[in-house]
PDB file of C-alpha atoms in Angstrom:
ATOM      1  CA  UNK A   1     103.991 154.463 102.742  1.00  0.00           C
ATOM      2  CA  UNK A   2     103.968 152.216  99.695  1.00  0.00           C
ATOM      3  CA  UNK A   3     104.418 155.572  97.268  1.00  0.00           C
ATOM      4  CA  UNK A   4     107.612 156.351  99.173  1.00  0.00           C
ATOM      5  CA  UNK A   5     108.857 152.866  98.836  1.00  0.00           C
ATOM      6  CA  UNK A   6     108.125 153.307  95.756  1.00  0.00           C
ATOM      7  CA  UNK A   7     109.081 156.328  94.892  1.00  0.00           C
ATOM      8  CA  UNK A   8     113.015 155.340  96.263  1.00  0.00           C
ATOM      9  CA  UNK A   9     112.837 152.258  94.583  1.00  0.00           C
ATOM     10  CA  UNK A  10     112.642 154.057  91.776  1.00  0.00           C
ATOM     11  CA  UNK A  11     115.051 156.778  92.155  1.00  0.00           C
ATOM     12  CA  UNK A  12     117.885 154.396  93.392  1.00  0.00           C
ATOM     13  CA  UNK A  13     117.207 152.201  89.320  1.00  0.00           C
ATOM     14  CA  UNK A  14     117.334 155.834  88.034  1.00  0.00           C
ATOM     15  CA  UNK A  15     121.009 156.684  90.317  1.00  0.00           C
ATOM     16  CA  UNK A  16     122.184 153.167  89.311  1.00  0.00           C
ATOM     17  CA  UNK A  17     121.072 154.035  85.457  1.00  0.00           C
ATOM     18  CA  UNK A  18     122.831 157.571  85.499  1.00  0.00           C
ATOM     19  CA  UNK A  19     126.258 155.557  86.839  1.00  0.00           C
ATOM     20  CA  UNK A  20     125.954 153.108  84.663  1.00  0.00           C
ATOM     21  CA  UNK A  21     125.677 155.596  81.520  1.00  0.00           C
ATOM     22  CA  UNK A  22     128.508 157.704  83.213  1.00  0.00           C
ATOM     23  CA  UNK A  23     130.554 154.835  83.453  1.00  0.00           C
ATOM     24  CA  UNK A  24     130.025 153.721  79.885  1.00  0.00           C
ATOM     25  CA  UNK A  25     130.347 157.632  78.045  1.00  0.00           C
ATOM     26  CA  UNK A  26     134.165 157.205  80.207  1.00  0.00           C
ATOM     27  CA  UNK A  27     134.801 154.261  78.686  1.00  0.00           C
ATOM     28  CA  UNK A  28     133.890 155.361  75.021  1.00  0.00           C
ATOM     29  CA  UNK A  29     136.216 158.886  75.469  1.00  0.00           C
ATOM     30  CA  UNK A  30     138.708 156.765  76.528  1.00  0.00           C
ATOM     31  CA  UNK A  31     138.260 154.284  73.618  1.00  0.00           C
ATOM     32  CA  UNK A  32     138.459 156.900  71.361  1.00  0.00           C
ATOM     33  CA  UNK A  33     141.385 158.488  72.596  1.00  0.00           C
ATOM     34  CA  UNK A  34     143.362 155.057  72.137  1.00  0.00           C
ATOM     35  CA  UNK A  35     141.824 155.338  68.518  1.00  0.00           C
ATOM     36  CA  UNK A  36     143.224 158.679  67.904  1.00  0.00           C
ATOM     37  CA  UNK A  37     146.847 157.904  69.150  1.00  0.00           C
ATOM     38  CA  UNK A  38     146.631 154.478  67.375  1.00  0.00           C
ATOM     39  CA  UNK A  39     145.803 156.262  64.404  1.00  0.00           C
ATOM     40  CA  UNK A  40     148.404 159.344  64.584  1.00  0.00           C
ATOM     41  CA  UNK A  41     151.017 156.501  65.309  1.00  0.00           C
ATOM     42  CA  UNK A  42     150.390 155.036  62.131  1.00  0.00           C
ATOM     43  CA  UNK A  43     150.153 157.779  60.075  1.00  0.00           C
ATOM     44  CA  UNK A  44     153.713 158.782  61.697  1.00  0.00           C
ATOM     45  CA  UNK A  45     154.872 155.481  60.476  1.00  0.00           C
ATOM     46  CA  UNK A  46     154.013 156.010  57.042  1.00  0.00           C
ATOM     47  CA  UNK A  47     155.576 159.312  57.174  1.00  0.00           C
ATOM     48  CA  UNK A  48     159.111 158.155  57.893  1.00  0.00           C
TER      49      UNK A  48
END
């Protein structure tokens, strides 16, 4: 009995882990896709 508490307890930190790190890789694509525009904005700028 205490292995399967046990054994859930730890695969609900490993879930919560793998949503947090899902969560954060989202964030960073989207970070860099506001980096990209920002950056093609600019250089459009100093094209004109």
């Amino acid at each position: 009995m205490l292995m399967d508490r046990e054994a859930m307890y730890s695969y609900k930190a490993w879930a919560f882990s793998m949503d947090r790190s899902s969560a954060i890789a989202a964030h960073v694509r989207t970070l860099e896709t506001h980096v990209a525009a920002l950056l093609v904005t600019c250089w459009l700028r100093l094209l004109e």
